[in-house]
One Martini backbone bead per residue (centre of mass of N, CA, C, O) as a GRO file, in nm:
protein
  333
    1MET     BB    1  -0.213   0.138  -1.409
    2THR     BB    2  -0.166   0.045  -1.706
    3GLU     BB    3  -0.178  -0.216  -1.915
    4ALA     BB    4   0.106  -0.162  -2.042
    5SER     BB    5   0.233  -0.129  -1.723
    6GLU     BB    6   0.167  -0.380  -1.547
    7HIS     BB    7   0.470  -0.511  -1.651
    8ALA     BB    8   0.732  -0.302  -1.610
    9PHE     BB    9   0.865  -0.521  -1.424
   10SER     BB   10   1.140  -0.712  -1.303
   11THR     BB   11   1.100  -0.863  -1.022
   12GLU     BB   12   1.295  -0.857  -0.742
   13VAL     BB   13   1.413  -1.119  -0.512
   14HIS     BB   14   1.564  -1.070  -0.189
   15PRO     BB   15   1.736  -1.136   0.058
   16ALA     BB   16   1.789  -0.923   0.318
   17ASP     BB   17   2.091  -1.065   0.379
   18ALA     BB   18   2.206  -0.992   0.125
   19PRO     BB   19   2.444  -0.866  -0.046
   20GLY     BB   20   2.331  -0.531  -0.105
   21ALA     BB   21   2.020  -0.513  -0.051
   22LEU     BB   22   1.989  -0.254   0.119
   23GLY     BB   23   2.130  -0.065  -0.082
   24GLN     BB   24   1.937  -0.109  -0.317
   25ALA     BB   25   1.686  -0.007  -0.177
   26ALA     BB   26   1.789   0.281  -0.111
   27GLU     BB   27   1.847   0.363  -0.403
   28LEU     BB   28   1.563   0.337  -0.517
   29LEU     BB   29   1.427   0.533  -0.317
   30ALA     BB   30   1.607   0.781  -0.401
   31GLN     BB   31   1.476   0.750  -0.709
   32GLY     BB   32   1.148   0.698  -0.657
   33GLN     BB   33   1.100   0.412  -0.586
   34LEU     BB   34   0.985   0.085  -0.516
   35VAL     BB   35   0.967  -0.109  -0.198
   36ALA     BB   36   0.947  -0.418  -0.046
   37LEU     BB   37   0.897  -0.455   0.313
   38PRO     BB   38   0.950  -0.566   0.620
   39THR     BB   39   0.753  -0.600   0.904
   40GLU     BB   40   0.605  -0.687   1.204
   41THR     BB   41   0.329  -0.694   1.062
   42VAL     BB   42   0.370  -0.619   0.746
   43TYR     BB   43   0.414  -0.567   0.432
   44GLY     BB   44   0.567  -0.291   0.267
   45LEU     BB   45   0.517  -0.004   0.044
   46ALA     BB   46   0.786   0.189  -0.043
   47ALA     BB   47   0.842   0.554  -0.016
   48ASP     BB   48   0.915   0.871  -0.050
   49ALA     BB   49   0.744   1.094   0.156
   50ARG     BB   50   0.847   1.373   0.003
   51SER     BB   51   0.738   1.246  -0.278
   52PRO     BB   52   0.480   1.269  -0.491
   53GLU     BB   53   0.580   1.079  -0.718
   54ALA     BB   54   0.644   0.831  -0.545
   55VAL     BB   55   0.366   0.803  -0.406
   56ALA     BB   56   0.200   0.765  -0.667
   57ARG     BB   57   0.312   0.476  -0.718
   58ILE     BB   58   0.156   0.339  -0.498
   59PHE     BB   59  -0.131   0.388  -0.603
   60GLU     BB   60  -0.082   0.251  -0.876
   61ALA     BB   61   0.013  -0.035  -0.789
   62LYS     BB   62  -0.251  -0.085  -0.595
   63GLY     BB   63  -0.517   0.070  -0.660
   64ARG     BB   64  -0.553   0.325  -0.479
   65PRO     BB   65  -0.733   0.537  -0.325
   66ALA     BB   66  -0.684   0.879  -0.277
   67GLY     BB   67  -0.858   0.881   0.012
   68ASN     BB   68  -0.623   0.685   0.125
   69PRO     BB   69  -0.405   0.702   0.351
   70LEU     BB   70  -0.075   0.712   0.485
   71ILE     BB   71   0.204   0.577   0.640
   72VAL     BB   72   0.478   0.704   0.821
   73HIS     BB   73   0.815   0.603   0.835
   74VAL     BB   74   1.050   0.578   1.109
   75ASP     BB   75   1.369   0.577   1.314
   76SER     BB   76   1.261   0.823   1.498
   77VAL     BB   77   1.167   1.093   1.674
   78GLU     BB   78   1.318   1.299   1.502
   79MET     BB   79   1.185   1.219   1.232
   80ALA     BB   80   0.895   1.261   1.323
   81LYS     BB   81   0.920   1.571   1.380
   82ASP     BB   82   0.965   1.635   1.066
   83CYS     BB   83   0.648   1.536   0.997
   84VAL     BB   84   0.546   1.741   1.217
   85ALA     BB   85   0.387   2.026   1.388
   86ALA     BB   86   0.347   1.835   1.649
   87TRP     BB   87   0.467   1.722   1.995
   88PRO     BB   88   0.317   1.589   2.228
   89SER     BB   89   0.323   1.434   2.529
   90ALA     BB   90   0.169   1.183   2.433
   91ALA     BB   91   0.373   1.103   2.215
   92ALA     BB   92   0.612   1.066   2.401
   93GLN     BB   93   0.490   0.843   2.578
   94LEU     BB   94   0.429   0.638   2.350
   95ALA     BB   95   0.713   0.614   2.232
   96GLU     BB   96   0.841   0.512   2.495
   97ALA     BB   97   0.648   0.252   2.517
   98PHE     BB   98   0.623   0.149   2.173
   99TRP     BB   99   0.895   0.235   2.058
  100PRO     BB  100   0.943   0.024   1.860
  101GLY     BB  101   0.626  -0.039   1.680
  102PRO     BB  102   0.257  -0.105   1.648
  103LEU     BB  103   0.236   0.238   1.636
  104SER     BB  104   0.019   0.494   1.523
  105LEU     BB  105   0.040   0.855   1.489
  106VAL     BB  106  -0.183   1.124   1.490
  107LEU     BB  107  -0.083   1.435   1.336
  108PRO     BB  108   0.018   1.721   1.248
  109LYS     BB  109   0.139   1.825   0.958
  110ALA     BB  110   0.401   1.885   0.770
  111ASP     BB  111   0.518   2.045   0.486
  112SER     BB  112   0.703   1.792   0.396
  113ILE     BB  113   0.422   1.658   0.361
  114PRO     BB  114   0.238   1.559   0.121
  115ASP     BB  115  -0.095   1.540   0.037
  116ILE     BB  116  -0.098   1.249  -0.082
  117VAL     BB  117  -0.044   1.103   0.190
  118THR     BB  118  -0.322   1.248   0.337
  119ALA     BB  119  -0.559   1.301   0.138
  120GLY     BB  120  -0.553   1.628   0.207
  121GLY     BB  121  -0.490   1.636   0.492
  122ALA     BB  122  -0.372   1.774   0.819
  123THR     BB  123  -0.277   1.479   0.875
  124VAL     BB  124  -0.043   1.230   1.022
  125ALA     BB  125   0.089   0.909   1.015
  126VAL     BB  126   0.321   0.766   1.255
  127ARG     BB  127   0.603   0.522   1.247
  128CYS     BB  128   0.814   0.286   1.434
  129PRO     BB  129   0.962   0.021   1.332
  130ALA     BB  130   1.096  -0.307   1.444
  131HIS     BB  131   1.220  -0.402   1.195
  132PRO     BB  132   1.544  -0.443   1.088
  133VAL     BB  133   1.511  -0.390   0.785
  134PHE     BB  134   1.355  -0.125   0.788
  135SER     BB  135   1.551   0.025   0.973
  136ALA     BB  136   1.800   0.002   0.784
  137VAL     BB  137   1.680   0.152   0.542
  138LEU     BB  138   1.620   0.415   0.685
  139ALA     BB  139   1.915   0.473   0.763
  140LYS     BB  140   2.023   0.483   0.469
  141CYS     BB  141   1.835   0.710   0.368
  142GLY     BB  142   1.732   0.952   0.584
  143PHE     BB  143   1.418   0.907   0.522
  144PRO     BB  144   1.096   0.892   0.497
  145LEU     BB  145   0.836   0.626   0.470
  146ALA     BB  146   0.592   0.538   0.273
  147ALA     BB  147   0.374   0.246   0.395
  148PRO     BB  148   0.181   0.033   0.288
  149SER     BB  149   0.057  -0.240   0.201
  150ALA     BB  150   0.185  -0.507  -0.024
  151ASN     BB  151  -0.098  -0.468  -0.203
  152ARG     BB  152  -0.384  -0.480  -0.324
  153SER     BB  153  -0.654  -0.317  -0.298
  154ASN     BB  154  -0.841  -0.474  -0.033
  155ARG     BB  155  -0.659  -0.693   0.021
  156VAL     BB  156  -0.463  -0.909   0.155
  157SER     BB  157  -0.219  -0.892   0.355
  158PRO     BB  158   0.127  -0.931   0.370
  159THR     BB  159   0.354  -1.190   0.542
  160ARG     BB  160   0.500  -1.259   0.268
  161ALA     BB  161   0.679  -1.239  -0.016
  162GLU     BB  162   0.486  -1.417  -0.196
  163HIS     BB  163   0.242  -1.230  -0.166
  164VAL     BB  164   0.367  -0.994  -0.320
  165VAL     BB  165   0.416  -1.136  -0.585
  166ASP     BB  166   0.119  -1.210  -0.648
  167GLN     BB  167   0.026  -0.885  -0.652
  168LEU     BB  168   0.319  -0.714  -0.754
  169GLY     BB  169   0.425  -0.854  -0.981
  170GLY     BB  170   0.556  -0.622  -1.224
  171ARG     BB  171   0.509  -0.332  -1.042
  172ILE     BB  172   0.794  -0.375  -0.905
  173PRO     BB  173   1.145  -0.396  -0.852
  174LEU     BB  174   1.143  -0.473  -0.521
  175ILE     BB  175   1.199  -0.751  -0.287
  176LEU     BB  176   1.233  -0.810   0.056
  177ASP     BB  177   1.321  -1.107   0.228
  178GLY     BB  178   1.221  -1.158   0.587
  179GLY     BB  179   0.997  -1.334   0.610
  180ALA     BB  180   0.787  -1.374   0.849
  181CYS     BB  181   0.574  -1.207   1.028
  182ASP     BB  182   0.525  -1.166   1.368
  183LEU     BB  183   0.221  -1.046   1.390
  184GLY     BB  184   0.011  -1.008   1.104
  185ILE     BB  185  -0.096  -0.715   1.171
  186GLU     BB  186  -0.177  -0.410   1.184
  187SER     BB  187  -0.155  -0.122   1.323
  188THR     BB  188  -0.210   0.087   1.557
  189VAL     BB  189  -0.439   0.378   1.565
  190LEU     BB  190  -0.376   0.714   1.697
  191ASP     BB  191  -0.548   1.008   1.778
  192LEU     BB  192  -0.395   1.342   1.879
  193THR     BB  193  -0.594   1.602   1.769
  194GLY     BB  194  -0.779   1.596   2.005
  195ASP     BB  195  -0.904   1.604   2.322
  196THR     BB  196  -0.916   1.287   2.273
  197PRO     BB  197  -0.790   1.007   2.239
  198THR     BB  198  -0.823   0.808   1.926
  199LEU     BB  199  -0.930   0.509   1.801
  200LEU     BB  200  -0.903   0.402   1.459
  201ARG     BB  201  -0.716   0.130   1.492
  202PRO     BB  202  -0.684  -0.175   1.580
  203GLY     BB  203  -0.438  -0.375   1.761
  204MET     BB  204  -0.187  -0.533   1.944
  205ILE     BB  205  -0.223  -0.264   2.068
  206SER     BB  206  -0.429  -0.196   2.309
  207LEU     BB  207  -0.654  -0.012   2.472
  208GLY     BB  208  -0.546  -0.082   2.755
  209GLN     BB  209  -0.251   0.005   2.702
  210LEU     BB  210  -0.313   0.299   2.636
  211GLN     BB  211  -0.460   0.370   2.906
  212ALA     BB  212  -0.210   0.311   3.090
  213VAL     BB  213  -0.067   0.577   2.975
  214LEU     BB  214  -0.318   0.808   2.926
  215GLY     BB  215  -0.598   0.705   2.978
  216PRO     BB  216  -0.833   0.823   2.816
  217VAL     BB  217  -0.991   0.644   2.532
  218ALA     BB  218  -1.129   0.663   2.235
  219THR     BB  219  -1.370   0.549   1.990
  220ALA     BB  220  -1.426   0.542   1.673
  221LYS     BB  221  -1.636   0.625   1.439
  222PRO     BB  222  -1.759   0.594   1.155
  223PRO     BB  223  -1.706   0.752   0.881
  224ALA     BB  224  -1.818   0.974   0.689
  225ALA     BB  225  -1.848   0.998   0.355
  226ALA     BB  226  -1.718   1.313   0.352
  227GLU     BB  227  -1.490   1.226   0.537
  228PRO     BB  228  -1.179   1.243   0.604
  229LEU     BB  229  -0.917   1.037   0.630
  230LYS     BB  230  -0.661   0.967   0.883
  231SER     BB  231  -0.655   0.654   0.808
  232PRO     BB  232  -0.614   0.352   0.764
  233GLY     BB  233  -0.872   0.104   0.815
  234GLN     BB  234  -1.183   0.256   0.760
  235LEU     BB  235  -1.298   0.074   0.571
  236GLN     BB  236  -1.547  -0.152   0.538
  237ARG     BB  237  -1.372  -0.275   0.303
  238HIS     BB  238  -1.108  -0.504   0.391
  239TYR     BB  239  -0.880  -0.757   0.382
  240SER     BB  240  -0.969  -0.933   0.123
  241PRO     BB  241  -1.055  -1.206  -0.012
  242ARG     BB  242  -1.185  -1.372  -0.278
  243ALA     BB  243  -1.342  -1.499  -0.091
  244LYS     BB  244  -1.609  -1.554   0.103
  245LEU     BB  245  -1.643  -1.405   0.418
  246ILE     BB  246  -1.746  -1.559   0.740
  247LEU     BB  247  -1.836  -1.440   1.053
  248VAL     BB  248  -1.943  -1.625   1.288
  249LYS     BB  249  -2.216  -1.564   1.540
  250GLY     BB  250  -2.338  -1.837   1.595
  251ASP     BB  251  -2.389  -2.147   1.495
  252PHE     BB  252  -2.132  -2.334   1.387
  253GLY     BB  253  -2.257  -2.608   1.320
  254ALA     BB  254  -2.475  -2.497   1.128
  255ALA     BB  255  -2.280  -2.372   0.924
  256LEU     BB  256  -2.140  -2.640   0.849
  257GLY     BB  257  -2.407  -2.781   0.743
  258GLN     BB  258  -2.404  -2.566   0.477
  259ALA     BB  259  -2.167  -2.678   0.348
  260ASP     BB  260  -1.925  -2.731   0.095
  261GLU     BB  261  -1.652  -2.817  -0.119
  262THR     BB  262  -1.582  -2.480  -0.119
  263THR     BB  263  -1.535  -2.488   0.190
  264HIS     BB  264  -1.367  -2.310   0.436
  265VAL     BB  265  -1.189  -2.327   0.760
  266ILE     BB  266  -1.154  -2.118   1.053
  267ALA     BB  267  -1.000  -2.242   1.355
  268ARG     BB  268  -0.941  -2.347   1.715
  269THR     BB  269  -1.032  -2.629   1.630
  270ALA     BB  270  -1.097  -2.930   1.550
  271ALA     BB  271  -1.197  -3.137   1.322
  272PRO     BB  272  -1.422  -3.311   1.212
  273ALA     BB  273  -1.406  -3.629   1.105
  274ALA     BB  274  -1.555  -3.559   0.812
  275TRP     BB  275  -1.350  -3.339   0.758
  276PRO     BB  276  -1.144  -3.206   0.541
  277SER     BB  277  -0.823  -3.113   0.613
  278GLU     BB  278  -0.768  -2.907   0.364
  279ARG     BB  279  -1.040  -2.724   0.476
  280TRP     BB  280  -0.894  -2.710   0.767
  281HIS     BB  281  -0.789  -2.424   0.969
  282ARG     BB  282  -0.579  -2.432   1.236
  283LEU     BB  283  -0.553  -2.204   1.495
  284PRO     BB  284  -0.463  -2.046   1.749
  285ASP     BB  285  -0.602  -1.970   2.080
  286ALA     BB  286  -0.427  -1.721   2.061
  287ALA     BB  287  -0.412  -1.406   1.948
  288ALA     BB  288  -0.117  -1.390   1.849
  289GLY     BB  289  -0.119  -1.654   1.681
  290PHE     BB  290  -0.362  -1.590   1.505
  291ALA     BB  291  -0.245  -1.333   1.375
  292ARG     BB  292   0.014  -1.458   1.249
  293GLU     BB  293  -0.178  -1.669   1.057
  294LEU     BB  294  -0.421  -1.542   0.909
  295TYR     BB  295  -0.327  -1.425   0.629
  296ASP     BB  296  -0.189  -1.679   0.531
  297THR     BB  297  -0.455  -1.842   0.530
  298LEU     BB  298  -0.612  -1.670   0.329
  299HIS     BB  299  -0.419  -1.713   0.097
  300ARG     BB  300  -0.446  -2.025   0.093
  301CYS     BB  301  -0.746  -2.040   0.030
  302ASP     BB  302  -0.723  -1.909  -0.245
  303GLN     BB  303  -0.518  -2.112  -0.368
  304LEU     BB  304  -0.738  -2.359  -0.313
  305GLY     BB  305  -1.035  -2.239  -0.409
  306ALA     BB  306  -1.208  -2.082  -0.237
  307VAL     BB  307  -1.543  -1.952  -0.193
  308THR     BB  308  -1.567  -2.012   0.120
  309ILE     BB  309  -1.520  -1.861   0.455
  310LEU     BB  310  -1.522  -1.991   0.775
  311VAL     BB  311  -1.540  -1.831   1.100
  312GLN     BB  312  -1.495  -1.873   1.405
  313PRO     BB  313  -1.581  -1.758   1.679
  314LEU     BB  314  -1.468  -1.518   1.885
  315PRO     BB  315  -1.348  -1.410   2.152
  316ASP     BB  316  -1.349  -1.225   2.409
  317GLY     BB  317  -1.173  -0.930   2.439
  318ASP     BB  318  -0.909  -0.715   2.391
  319LYS     BB  319  -0.719  -0.910   2.213
  320TRP     BB  320  -0.969  -0.951   1.979
  321VAL     BB  321  -1.051  -0.681   1.842
  322ALA     BB  322  -0.865  -0.665   1.589
  323LEU     BB  323  -0.960  -0.933   1.461
  324ARG     BB  324  -1.254  -0.856   1.433
  325ASP     BB  325  -1.207  -0.615   1.252
  326ARG     BB  326  -1.069  -0.760   1.011
  327LEU     BB  327  -1.298  -0.968   0.956
  328THR     BB  328  -1.529  -0.770   0.915
  329ARG     BB  329  -1.394  -0.625   0.671
  330ALA     BB  330  -1.345  -0.878   0.497
  331ALA     BB  331  -1.671  -0.920   0.486
  332GLY     BB  332  -1.822  -0.636   0.464
  333ALA     BB  333  -1.997  -0.578   0.756
   0.00000   0.00000   0.00000
């Protein structure tokens, strides 16, 4: 988006349950415009997945690199099948187990999905979201929606409508406010195009849950520099606040000892007596609760002027893998 068009829109924000809000969203999407919508994971920036011109507006509004593909959202297995060239038995099993929900499946793309969606690749990631607002808009549209997170590229994903306003206000016509997202981090992404199902991005549907349905599931290695990306979430630096984020790996107390008045802390334990409470952000000790509050807390740290954010070491275990992935990428480590 050029400087002259940086604030091309007077962005409207409507409660998702306001009369006519869903219809207005569907009408804009049918016209090739962008709408920010809540999902159970994070807010998405939606466009007609069949339209190269509409999808190009996503990349422009976000400042997103053209080589970073998008996830296509559908309201049913039938709509998903229209977006892909093959629907293997593994896809059917996973859809039965986890859809609607936070699981994206990478499959060979159908001709109906333009190359801009897949960054020129031959595969597409599809997901059936569980949020009632997104589902209702999909039903009104009757066509699939490409929808990455509704934020500027590489910044922290939005879990509240106000986060979208902060980053995309003036760049899109409409945001539907559905309240805080239930899960708080992006979907699990599983590639079904190889000999063995391969986890491309961990999420709150864990590797263990996938293996319980499919059997063996591999974990992807970091993509080579020249290798086309099959899904979002594979860049080394992603989900980043403006502040420098450090996921502490050693002695947490020693790291705190080197902090100054511009340092904020995200932890699962109470603050030391001498630590200012406004710079200590205590999150739940369970992975689901931690995930639900993480991005909102990162946004708040930025708003409070944090220069550095220290994150207490995370527990081991399958449930924490996705959170460690997001924080590692947020740190650019």
